[in-house]
């Protein structure tokens, strides 16, 4: 049974040392939750990896539940920052979508813990996402970016006009996510690793071309 400690007051302002401790705890929690899931993760293991104490975990995060929510906030914020860094509104529509697909593919490829953490969150019906005050509001930004790019593409005649931004987001993310989340079962069944570095460039191109092909305006029948 885990030791239950009385929670000290939560910090209002943080020194540089306190911020480092908080980030060390987050980094350790991210690794442990990704490896062992939520129920399998133990605060003691997180403490050991972060080289801190249980009181410090509860000081910064309050509880294991809040700590997992904070980890999810961090990984979602990373993804949203990468998407916004593309500055799609400053690019021609086709190039904007191409770059968004490419950075999404690259993030999943380089951060396999993302798919594991999101899979864990879904096991718990996203309760740790729903309890976050920031994940949904920050994530709505990507739909706004896609909506703006789609509208410009339609006006310029390079995109079809019936695409839902949420459906486009699904199309972009799904293959990027699947090739990491299902790589072990895929290899066991088909004998080939989905995340084989030798295939990454071809898969990246495939996903990009599939998304752009979907967005092409329909050619009128002769």
Coordinates of N, CA and C in Angstrom, one line a residue:
X1 N 0.9 -1.2 0.0 CA 0.0 0.0 0.0 C 0.9 1.2 0.0
X2 N 0.5 2.2 -0.8 CA 1.3 3.4 -0.9 C 1.1 4.3 0.3
X3 N 2.2 4.9 0.8 CA 2.1 5.8 1.9 C 1.3 7.1 1.5
X4 N 0.3 7.4 2.3 CA -0.5 8.6 2.0 C 0.1 9.7 2.9
X5 N 0.5 10.8 2.3 CA 1.1 11.9 3.1 C 0.1 13.1 3.1
X6 N 0.1 13.8 4.1 CA -0.6 15.1 4.2 C 0.0 16.0 3.2
X7 N -0.8 16.6 2.3 CA -0.3 17.5 1.3 C 0.1 18.8 1.8
X8 N 1.3 19.3 1.6 CA 1.7 20.6 1.9 C 1.1 21.6 1.0
X9 N 1.1 22.9 1.4 CA 0.5 23.9 0.5 C 1.2 23.9 -0.9
X10 N 0.3 24.1 -1.9 CA 0.9 24.1 -3.3 C 1.7 25.4 -3.5
X11 N 2.7 25.3 -4.3 CA 3.6 26.5 -4.5 C 2.9 27.6 -5.4
X12 N 3.0 28.8 -5.0 CA 2.5 29.9 -5.8 C 3.5 30.4 -6.8
X13 N 4.7 30.5 -6.3 CA 5.8 30.9 -7.2 C 6.9 30.0 -7.0
X14 N 7.7 29.8 -8.1 CA 8.8 28.8 -8.0 C 10.1 29.4 -8.3
X15 N 11.1 29.0 -7.4 CA 12.5 29.4 -7.7 C 13.0 28.5 -8.8
X16 N 14.2 28.8 -9.3 CA 14.8 28.0 -10.4 C 15.0 26.6 -9.9
X17 N 15.4 26.4 -8.7 CA 15.6 25.1 -8.1 C 14.3 24.3 -8.0
X18 N 13.3 25.0 -7.6 CA 12.0 24.3 -7.5 C 11.5 23.9 -8.9
X19 N 11.7 24.8 -9.9 CA 11.2 24.5 -11.2 C 12.0 23.3 -11.8
X20 N 13.3 23.2 -11.5 CA 14.1 22.0 -11.9 C 13.5 20.7 -11.2
X21 N 13.2 20.8 -10.0 CA 12.7 19.6 -9.2 C 11.4 19.2 -9.9
X22 N 10.5 20.2 -10.1 CA 9.2 19.9 -10.7 C 9.4 19.2 -12.1
X23 N 10.3 19.7 -12.9 CA 10.6 19.1 -14.2 C 11.2 17.8 -14.1
X24 N 12.1 17.6 -13.2 CA 12.7 16.2 -13.0 C 11.6 15.2 -12.6
X25 N 10.7 15.6 -11.8 CA 9.6 14.7 -11.4 C 8.7 14.4 -12.6
X26 N 8.4 15.4 -13.4 CA 7.6 15.2 -14.6 C 8.3 14.3 -15.6
X27 N 9.6 14.5 -15.8 CA 10.4 13.6 -16.7 C 10.4 12.2 -16.2
X28 N 10.6 12.0 -14.9 CA 10.6 10.6 -14.4 C 9.2 10.0 -14.5
X29 N 8.1 10.8 -14.2 CA 6.8 10.3 -14.3 C 6.4 9.9 -15.7
X30 N 6.8 10.7 -16.6 CA 6.6 10.4 -18.1 C 7.2 9.1 -18.4
X31 N 8.4 8.8 -18.0 CA 9.1 7.6 -18.3 C 8.4 6.4 -17.7
X32 N 8.0 6.5 -16.4 CA 7.4 5.4 -15.7 C 6.0 5.1 -16.1
X33 N 5.2 6.2 -16.3 CA 3.8 6.0 -16.8 C 3.9 5.4 -18.2
X34 N 4.8 5.8 -19.1 CA 4.9 5.2 -20.4 C 5.3 3.8 -20.4
X35 N 6.1 3.4 -19.5 CA 6.6 2.0 -19.4 C 5.6 1.1 -18.7
X36 N 5.0 1.6 -17.6 CA 4.2 0.7 -16.8 C 2.7 1.0 -16.8
X37 N 2.3 2.0 -17.5 CA 0.9 2.4 -17.4 C 0.6 3.2 -16.1
X38 N -0.7 3.5 -16.0 CA -1.1 4.3 -14.8 C -1.1 3.4 -13.6
X39 N -1.9 2.3 -13.6 CA -2.0 1.5 -12.4 C -0.7 0.8 -12.0
X40 N 0.1 0.5 -13.0 CA 1.4 -0.2 -12.7 C 2.5 0.8 -12.2
X41 N 2.3 2.1 -12.4 CA 3.3 3.0 -12.0 C 3.2 3.2 -10.5
X42 N 4.3 3.4 -9.9 CA 4.4 3.6 -8.4 C 5.1 4.9 -8.1
X43 N 4.5 5.7 -7.2 CA 5.1 7.0 -6.9 C 6.5 6.8 -6.4
X44 N 6.8 5.7 -5.7 CA 8.1 5.5 -5.2 C 9.1 5.3 -6.3
X45 N 8.7 4.7 -7.4 CA 9.6 4.5 -8.5 C 9.9 5.9 -9.2
X46 N 8.9 6.7 -9.3 CA 9.1 8.0 -9.8 C 10.0 8.9 -9.0
X47 N 9.8 8.8 -7.7 CA 10.7 9.5 -6.7 C 12.1 9.0 -6.9
X48 N 12.3 7.7 -7.0 CA 13.7 7.2 -7.1 C 14.4 7.7 -8.4
X49 N 13.6 7.7 -9.5 CA 14.2 8.1 -10.8 C 14.4 9.6 -10.8
X50 N 13.6 10.4 -10.2 CA 13.7 11.8 -10.1 C 14.7 12.3 -9.1
X51 N 15.1 11.3 -8.2 CA 16.0 11.6 -7.1 C 15.5 12.7 -6.2
X52 N 14.3 12.5 -5.8 CA 13.6 13.5 -4.9 C 12.9 12.7 -3.8
X53 N 11.9 13.3 -3.2 CA 11.1 12.7 -2.2 C 9.6 12.7 -2.4
X54 N 8.9 11.8 -1.8 CA 7.4 11.8 -2.0 C 6.8 13.1 -1.6
X55 N 7.2 13.8 -0.5 CA 6.6 15.1 -0.1 C 6.8 16.1 -1.3
X56 N 7.9 16.0 -2.0 CA 8.1 17.0 -3.1 C 7.1 16.7 -4.3
X57 N 6.8 15.4 -4.5 CA 5.9 15.0 -5.5 C 4.5 15.6 -5.2
X58 N 4.1 15.4 -4.0 CA 2.8 15.9 -3.5 C 2.8 17.4 -3.4
X59 N 3.9 18.0 -3.1 CA 4.0 19.5 -3.0 C 3.8 20.1 -4.4
X60 N 4.3 19.5 -5.4 CA 4.2 20.1 -6.8 C 3.0 19.6 -7.5
X61 N 2.5 18.4 -7.2 CA 1.4 17.9 -8.1 C 0.1 17.5 -7.3
X62 N 0.2 17.3 -6.0 CA -0.9 17.0 -5.2 C -1.3 15.5 -5.1
X63 N -1.2 14.8 -6.2 CA -1.6 13.4 -6.1 C -1.0 12.7 -7.4
X64 N -1.1 11.4 -7.4 CA -0.7 10.6 -8.5 C -1.6 10.9 -9.7
X65 N -2.9 11.1 -9.5 CA -3.8 11.4 -10.6 C -3.4 12.7 -11.2
X66 N -3.1 13.7 -10.4 CA -2.8 15.1 -10.9 C -1.4 15.0 -11.6
X67 N -0.5 14.2 -11.1 CA 0.8 14.0 -11.8 C 0.6 13.5 -13.2
X68 N -0.2 12.4 -13.3 CA -0.4 11.9 -14.7 C -1.1 12.9 -15.6
X69 N -2.1 13.6 -15.1 CA -2.7 14.7 -15.9 C -1.6 15.7 -16.3
X70 N -0.7 16.0 -15.4 CA 0.4 17.0 -15.8 C 1.3 16.5 -16.9
X71 N 1.6 15.2 -16.8 CA 2.4 14.5 -17.9 C 1.6 14.6 -19.2
X72 N 0.3 14.3 -19.2 CA -0.5 14.4 -20.4 C -0.5 15.9 -20.9
X73 N -0.6 16.8 -20.0 CA -0.6 18.2 -20.4 C 0.7 18.6 -21.1
X74 N 1.8 18.0 -20.6 CA 3.1 18.3 -21.2 C 3.2 17.7 -22.6
X75 N 2.8 16.5 -22.8 CA 3.0 15.9 -24.1 C 2.0 16.5 -25.2
X76 N 0.8 16.8 -24.7 CA -0.1 17.5 -25.7 C 0.5 18.9 -26.0
X77 N 1.0 19.6 -25.0 CA 1.6 20.9 -25.3 C 2.7 20.9 -26.3
X78 N 3.5 19.8 -26.2 CA 4.6 19.6 -27.1 C 4.1 19.5 -28.5
X79 N 3.1 18.7 -28.7 CA 2.5 18.5 -30.0 C 1.9 19.8 -30.6
X80 N 1.2 20.5 -29.7 CA 0.6 21.7 -30.2 C 1.6 22.8 -30.5
X81 N 2.7 22.8 -29.8 CA 3.8 23.8 -30.1 C 4.4 23.5 -31.4
X82 N 4.7 22.2 -31.7 CA 5.3 21.8 -33.0 C 4.4 22.2 -34.1
X83 N 3.1 22.0 -34.0 CA 2.1 22.3 -35.0 C 2.1 23.8 -35.3
X84 N 2.1 24.6 -34.2 CA 2.1 26.1 -34.3 C 3.4 26.6 -34.9
X85 N 4.5 25.9 -34.6 CA 5.8 26.4 -35.1 C 5.9 26.3 -36.6
X86 N 5.0 25.5 -37.2 CA 5.0 25.4 -38.7 C 4.5 26.7 -39.3
X87 N 3.7 27.5 -38.5 CA 3.1 28.7 -38.9 C 2.4 28.5 -40.2
X88 N 1.4 27.6 -40.2 CA 0.7 27.2 -41.5 C 0.0 28.4 -42.1
X89 N -0.5 29.4 -41.3 CA -1.2 30.5 -42.0 C -0.3 31.4 -42.8
X90 N 1.0 31.2 -42.7 CA 2.0 32.0 -43.5 C 2.5 31.2 -44.7
X91 N 2.0 30.0 -44.9 CA 2.4 29.1 -46.0 C 1.3 28.9 -47.0
X92 N 1.6 28.7 -48.3 CA 0.6 28.3 -49.2 C -0.2 27.0 -48.7
X93 N -1.5 26.9 -49.0 CA -2.2 25.8 -48.4 C -1.6 24.4 -48.5
X94 N -1.2 24.1 -49.7 CA -0.6 22.7 -49.9 C 0.7 22.5 -49.1
X95 N 1.5 23.5 -49.1 CA 2.7 23.4 -48.3 C 2.4 23.4 -46.8
X96 N 1.4 24.1 -46.3 CA 1.1 24.1 -44.9 C 0.6 22.7 -44.5
X97 N -0.2 22.1 -45.3 CA -0.7 20.7 -44.9 C 0.5 19.8 -45.0
X98 N 1.3 19.9 -46.0 CA 2.5 19.0 -46.1 C 3.4 19.1 -44.9
X99 N 3.6 20.3 -44.4 CA 4.5 20.5 -43.3 C 3.9 20.0 -42.0
X100 N 2.6 20.2 -41.8 CA 1.9 19.7 -40.7 C 1.9 18.2 -40.6
X101 N 1.7 17.5 -41.7 CA 1.8 16.0 -41.7 C 3.2 15.6 -41.4
X102 N 4.2 16.2 -42.0 CA 5.6 15.8 -41.7 C 6.0 16.0 -40.3
X103 N 5.7 17.1 -39.7 CA 6.1 17.3 -38.3 C 5.3 16.4 -37.3
X104 N 4.1 16.1 -37.7 CA 3.3 15.1 -36.9 C 3.9 13.7 -37.0
X105 N 4.3 13.3 -38.2 CA 5.0 12.0 -38.4 C 6.3 12.0 -37.6
X106 N 7.1 13.1 -37.7 CA 8.4 13.1 -37.0 C 8.2 13.1 -35.5
X107 N 7.2 13.8 -35.0 CA 7.1 13.8 -33.5 C 6.7 12.4 -33.0
X108 N 5.8 11.7 -33.6 CA 5.4 10.4 -33.2 C 6.6 9.4 -33.3
X109 N 7.4 9.6 -34.4 CA 8.5 8.7 -34.7 C 9.6 8.9 -33.6
X110 N 9.8 10.1 -33.2 CA 10.9 10.4 -32.3 C 10.5 10.4 -30.8
X111 N 9.2 10.2 -30.6 CA 8.7 10.2 -29.2 C 7.7 9.1 -29.0
X112 N 8.2 7.8 -29.0 CA 7.3 6.7 -28.9 C 6.5 6.7 -27.6
X113 N 7.0 7.4 -26.5 CA 6.2 7.4 -25.3 C 4.9 8.1 -25.5
X114 N 4.8 9.0 -26.5 CA 3.5 9.7 -26.8 C 2.4 8.7 -27.0
X115 N 2.6 7.7 -27.9 CA 1.5 6.8 -28.2 C 1.2 5.9 -27.0
X116 N 2.2 5.6 -26.2 CA 1.9 4.8 -25.0 C 1.1 5.5 -24.0
X117 N 1.5 6.8 -23.7 CA 0.8 7.6 -22.8 C -0.7 7.9 -23.2
X118 N -0.9 8.2 -24.5 CA -2.2 8.4 -24.9 C -3.1 7.1 -24.9
X119 N -2.4 6.0 -25.1 CA -3.2 4.7 -25.0 C -3.6 4.5 -23.6
X120 N -2.7 4.8 -22.6 CA -3.0 4.6 -21.2 C -4.2 5.5 -20.8
X121 N -4.1 6.8 -21.3 CA -5.2 7.7 -21.0 C -6.5 7.2 -21.5
X122 N -6.5 6.6 -22.7 CA -7.8 6.0 -23.2 C -8.3 4.8 -22.5
X123 N -7.4 4.0 -21.9 CA -7.8 2.9 -21.0 C -8.7 3.4 -19.9
X124 N -8.4 4.6 -19.4 CA -9.2 5.2 -18.3 C -10.2 6.2 -18.8
X125 N -10.7 6.0 -20.0 CA -11.7 6.8 -20.6 C -11.4 8.3 -20.6
X126 N -10.1 8.6 -20.7 CA -9.6 10.0 -20.8 C -10.0 10.8 -19.6
X127 N -10.2 10.2 -18.4 CA -10.6 11.0 -17.2 C -9.4 11.9 -16.8
X128 N -8.2 11.5 -17.1 CA -7.1 12.4 -16.7 C -6.9 13.5 -17.7
X129 N -7.5 13.4 -18.9 CA -7.5 14.5 -19.9 C -8.7 15.4 -19.5
X130 N -9.8 14.8 -19.2 CA -11.0 15.7 -18.9 C -10.8 16.5 -17.7
X131 N -10.0 16.0 -16.7 CA -9.7 16.8 -15.5 C -8.7 17.9 -15.7
X132 N -8.1 18.0 -16.9 CA -7.1 19.0 -17.1 C -7.8 20.3 -17.5
X133 N -7.3 21.4 -17.0 CA -7.9 22.7 -17.4 C -7.4 23.3 -18.7
X134 N -6.4 22.6 -19.3 CA -5.7 23.2 -20.4 C -5.7 22.3 -21.7
X135 N -5.8 21.0 -21.6 CA -5.6 20.2 -22.8 C -6.6 20.5 -23.9
X136 N -7.9 20.5 -23.5 CA -8.9 20.7 -24.5 C -8.8 22.1 -25.2
X137 N -8.6 23.1 -24.4 CA -8.5 24.5 -24.9 C -7.3 24.6 -25.8
X138 N -6.2 24.1 -25.4 CA -5.0 24.2 -26.2 C -5.1 23.4 -27.5
X139 N -5.7 22.3 -27.4 CA -5.8 21.4 -28.6 C -6.8 21.9 -29.6
X140 N -7.8 22.8 -29.2 CA -8.7 23.3 -30.1 C -8.0 24.2 -31.1
X141 N -6.8 24.7 -30.8 CA -6.0 25.6 -31.7 C -5.7 24.9 -33.0
X142 N -5.4 23.6 -32.9 CA -5.0 22.9 -34.2 C -6.2 22.8 -35.1
X143 N -7.4 22.7 -34.6 CA -8.5 22.7 -35.5 C -8.7 24.1 -36.2
X144 N -8.4 25.1 -35.4 CA -8.5 26.5 -36.0 C -7.5 26.7 -37.1
X145 N -6.3 26.1 -36.9 CA -5.2 26.2 -37.9 C -5.7 25.5 -39.2
X146 N -6.2 24.3 -39.0 CA -6.6 23.5 -40.2 C -7.8 24.1 -40.9
X147 N -8.7 24.7 -40.1 CA -9.9 25.4 -40.7 C -9.4 26.5 -41.6
X148 N -8.5 27.3 -41.1 CA -8.0 28.5 -41.8 C -7.3 28.0 -43.1
X149 N -6.5 27.0 -43.0 CA -5.7 26.5 -44.2 C -6.7 25.9 -45.2
X150 N -7.7 25.1 -44.7 CA -8.7 24.5 -45.6 C -9.4 25.6 -46.4
X151 N -9.9 26.7 -45.7 CA -10.6 27.7 -46.3 C -9.8 28.4 -47.4
X152 N -8.5 28.7 -47.1 CA -7.7 29.3 -48.2 C -7.5 28.3 -49.4
X153 N -7.4 27.0 -49.1 CA -7.2 26.1 -50.1 C -8.4 26.0 -51.0
X154 N -9.6 26.1 -50.4 CA -10.8 26.0 -51.2 C -10.9 27.3 -52.1
X155 N -10.6 28.4 -51.5 CA -10.7 29.7 -52.3 C -9.7 29.7 -53.5
X156 N -8.6 29.0 -53.3 CA -7.6 29.0 -54.3 C -7.8 27.8 -55.3
X157 N -8.8 27.0 -55.0 CA -9.1 25.9 -55.9 C -8.2 24.7 -55.8
X158 N -7.5 24.5 -54.7 CA -6.6 23.4 -54.5 C -7.1 22.3 -53.6
X159 N -8.2 22.7 -52.8 CA -8.8 21.7 -51.9 C -10.3 21.6 -52.2
X160 N -10.8 20.4 -51.9 CA -12.2 20.2 -52.0 C -12.9 21.0 -50.8
X161 N -14.2 21.2 -51.0 CA -14.8 22.1 -50.0 C -15.6 21.5 -48.9
X162 N -15.6 20.1 -48.8 CA -16.4 19.4 -47.9 C -15.7 18.7 -46.8
X163 N -14.5 19.2 -46.5 CA -13.6 18.5 -45.5 C -13.8 19.2 -44.1
X164 N -14.1 18.3 -43.1 CA -14.3 18.7 -41.7 C -12.8 18.8 -41.1
X165 N -12.4 19.9 -40.5 CA -11.1 20.0 -39.9 C -10.8 18.9 -38.9
X166 N -11.8 18.4 -38.2 CA -11.6 17.3 -37.2 C -11.3 16.0 -37.9
X167 N -12.0 15.8 -39.1 CA -11.7 14.6 -39.8 C -10.3 14.6 -40.5
X168 N -9.9 15.8 -40.9 CA -8.6 15.9 -41.4 C -7.5 15.7 -40.4
X169 N -7.8 16.2 -39.2 CA -6.8 16.0 -38.1 C -6.7 14.5 -37.8
X170 N -7.9 13.8 -37.8 CA -7.9 12.3 -37.6 C -7.1 11.6 -38.7
X171 N -7.2 12.0 -39.9 CA -6.5 11.4 -41.0 C -5.0 11.6 -40.8
X172 N -4.6 12.8 -40.4 CA -3.1 13.1 -40.3 C -2.5 12.3 -39.1
X173 N -3.2 12.3 -38.0 CA -2.7 11.7 -36.8 C -2.7 10.1 -36.8
X174 N -3.8 9.6 -37.4 CA -4.1 8.1 -37.2 C -2.9 7.2 -37.6
X175 N -2.4 7.4 -38.8 CA -1.4 6.5 -39.3 C -0.1 6.7 -38.5
X176 N 0.2 8.0 -38.2 CA 1.4 8.3 -37.5 C 1.4 7.7 -36.1
X177 N 0.2 7.7 -35.5 CA 0.0 7.1 -34.2 C 0.1 5.5 -34.3
X178 N -0.6 5.0 -35.2 CA -0.7 3.5 -35.3 C 0.6 2.8 -35.5
X179 N 1.5 3.4 -36.4 CA 2.7 2.8 -36.7 C 3.7 2.7 -35.5
X180 N 3.4 3.5 -34.5 CA 4.2 3.4 -33.2 C 3.4 2.5 -32.2
X181 N 2.1 2.8 -32.0 CA 1.4 2.1 -31.0 C 1.2 0.6 -31.2
X182 N 1.2 0.2 -32.5 CA 0.9 -1.2 -32.9 C 2.2 -1.8 -33.4
X183 N 3.3 -1.3 -33.2 CA 4.5 -1.8 -33.9 C 4.9 -3.2 -33.4
X184 N 4.6 -3.5 -32.2 CA 5.0 -4.8 -31.6 C 4.0 -5.9 -32.2
X185 N 2.7 -5.7 -32.2 CA 1.8 -6.7 -32.7 C 2.0 -6.8 -34.2
X186 N 2.3 -5.7 -34.9 CA 2.5 -5.8 -36.3 C 3.7 -6.7 -36.7
X187 N 4.8 -6.5 -35.9 CA 6.0 -7.3 -36.2 C 5.7 -8.8 -35.8
X188 N 5.0 -9.1 -34.8 CA 4.7 -10.4 -34.4 C 3.8 -11.1 -35.5
X189 N 2.9 -10.4 -36.1 CA 2.0 -11.0 -37.1 C 2.7 -11.0 -38.5
X190 N 3.3 -9.9 -38.9 CA 3.8 -9.8 -40.3 C 5.3 -10.0 -40.4
X191 N 6.0 -10.0 -39.3 CA 7.4 -10.2 -39.3 C 8.2 -9.0 -39.7
X192 N 7.6 -7.8 -39.8 CA 8.3 -6.6 -40.2 C 7.9 -5.5 -39.2
X193 N 8.9 -4.7 -38.8 CA 8.7 -3.7 -37.8 C 8.2 -2.4 -38.5
X194 N 7.0 -1.9 -38.0 CA 6.4 -0.7 -38.6 C 7.3 0.5 -38.4
X195 N 8.1 0.5 -37.3 CA 9.0 1.6 -37.1 C 10.4 1.4 -37.5
X196 N 10.6 0.5 -38.5 CA 12.0 0.3 -39.0 C 12.5 1.5 -39.6
X197 N 13.6 2.1 -39.2 CA 14.2 3.3 -39.7 C 14.4 3.3 -41.2
X198 N 14.6 2.1 -41.8 CA 14.8 2.0 -43.2 C 13.5 2.3 -44.0
X199 N 12.3 2.2 -43.3 CA 11.1 2.4 -44.0 C 10.5 3.8 -43.7
X200 N 11.1 4.5 -42.7 CA 10.5 5.8 -42.2 C 10.3 6.8 -43.3
X201 N 11.3 7.0 -44.2 CA 11.1 8.0 -45.2 C 10.0 7.7 -46.2
X202 N 9.9 6.4 -46.6 CA 8.8 6.0 -47.5 C 7.4 6.1 -46.8
X203 N 7.3 5.8 -45.5 CA 6.1 5.9 -44.8 C 5.7 7.4 -44.6
X204 N 6.6 8.2 -44.3 CA 6.4 9.6 -44.2 C 5.8 10.2 -45.5
X205 N 6.4 9.8 -46.6 CA 5.9 10.3 -47.9 C 4.6 9.7 -48.2
X206 N 4.3 8.5 -47.8 CA 3.0 7.8 -48.1 C 1.9 8.6 -47.3
X207 N 2.1 8.9 -46.0 CA 1.1 9.6 -45.3 C 0.8 11.0 -45.8
X208 N 1.9 11.7 -46.2 CA 1.8 13.0 -46.7 C 1.0 13.0 -48.0
X209 N 1.3 12.1 -48.9 CA 0.7 12.0 -50.2 C -0.8 11.6 -50.1
X210 N -1.1 10.7 -49.1 CA -2.5 10.2 -48.9 C -3.3 11.4 -48.4
X211 N -2.8 12.2 -47.5 CA -3.6 13.3 -47.0 C -3.8 14.4 -48.1
X212 N -2.8 14.7 -48.9 CA -2.9 15.6 -50.0 C -3.9 15.1 -51.1
X213 N -3.8 13.8 -51.3 CA -4.7 13.2 -52.3 C -6.2 13.4 -51.9
X214 N -6.4 13.1 -50.6 CA -7.8 13.2 -50.0 C -8.3 14.7 -50.2
X215 N -7.5 15.6 -50.1 CA -7.9 17.0 -50.1 C -8.1 17.6 -51.5
X216 N -7.7 16.9 -52.5 CA -7.8 17.3 -53.9 C -9.3 17.6 -54.3
X217 N -9.6 18.6 -55.0 CA -11.0 18.9 -55.4 C -11.4 17.8 -56.4
X218 N -12.6 17.4 -56.3 CA -13.2 16.4 -57.2 C -13.2 16.9 -58.7
X219 N -12.8 16.1 -59.6 CA -12.8 16.5 -61.0 C -14.2 16.2 -61.5
X220 N -14.8 17.3 -62.1 CA -16.1 17.1 -62.7 C -16.2 15.9 -63.7
X221 N -17.2 15.2 -63.7 CA -17.4 14.1 -64.7 C -17.5 14.7 -66.1
X222 N -16.9 14.1 -67.1 CA -16.9 14.6 -68.5 C -18.4 14.6 -69.0

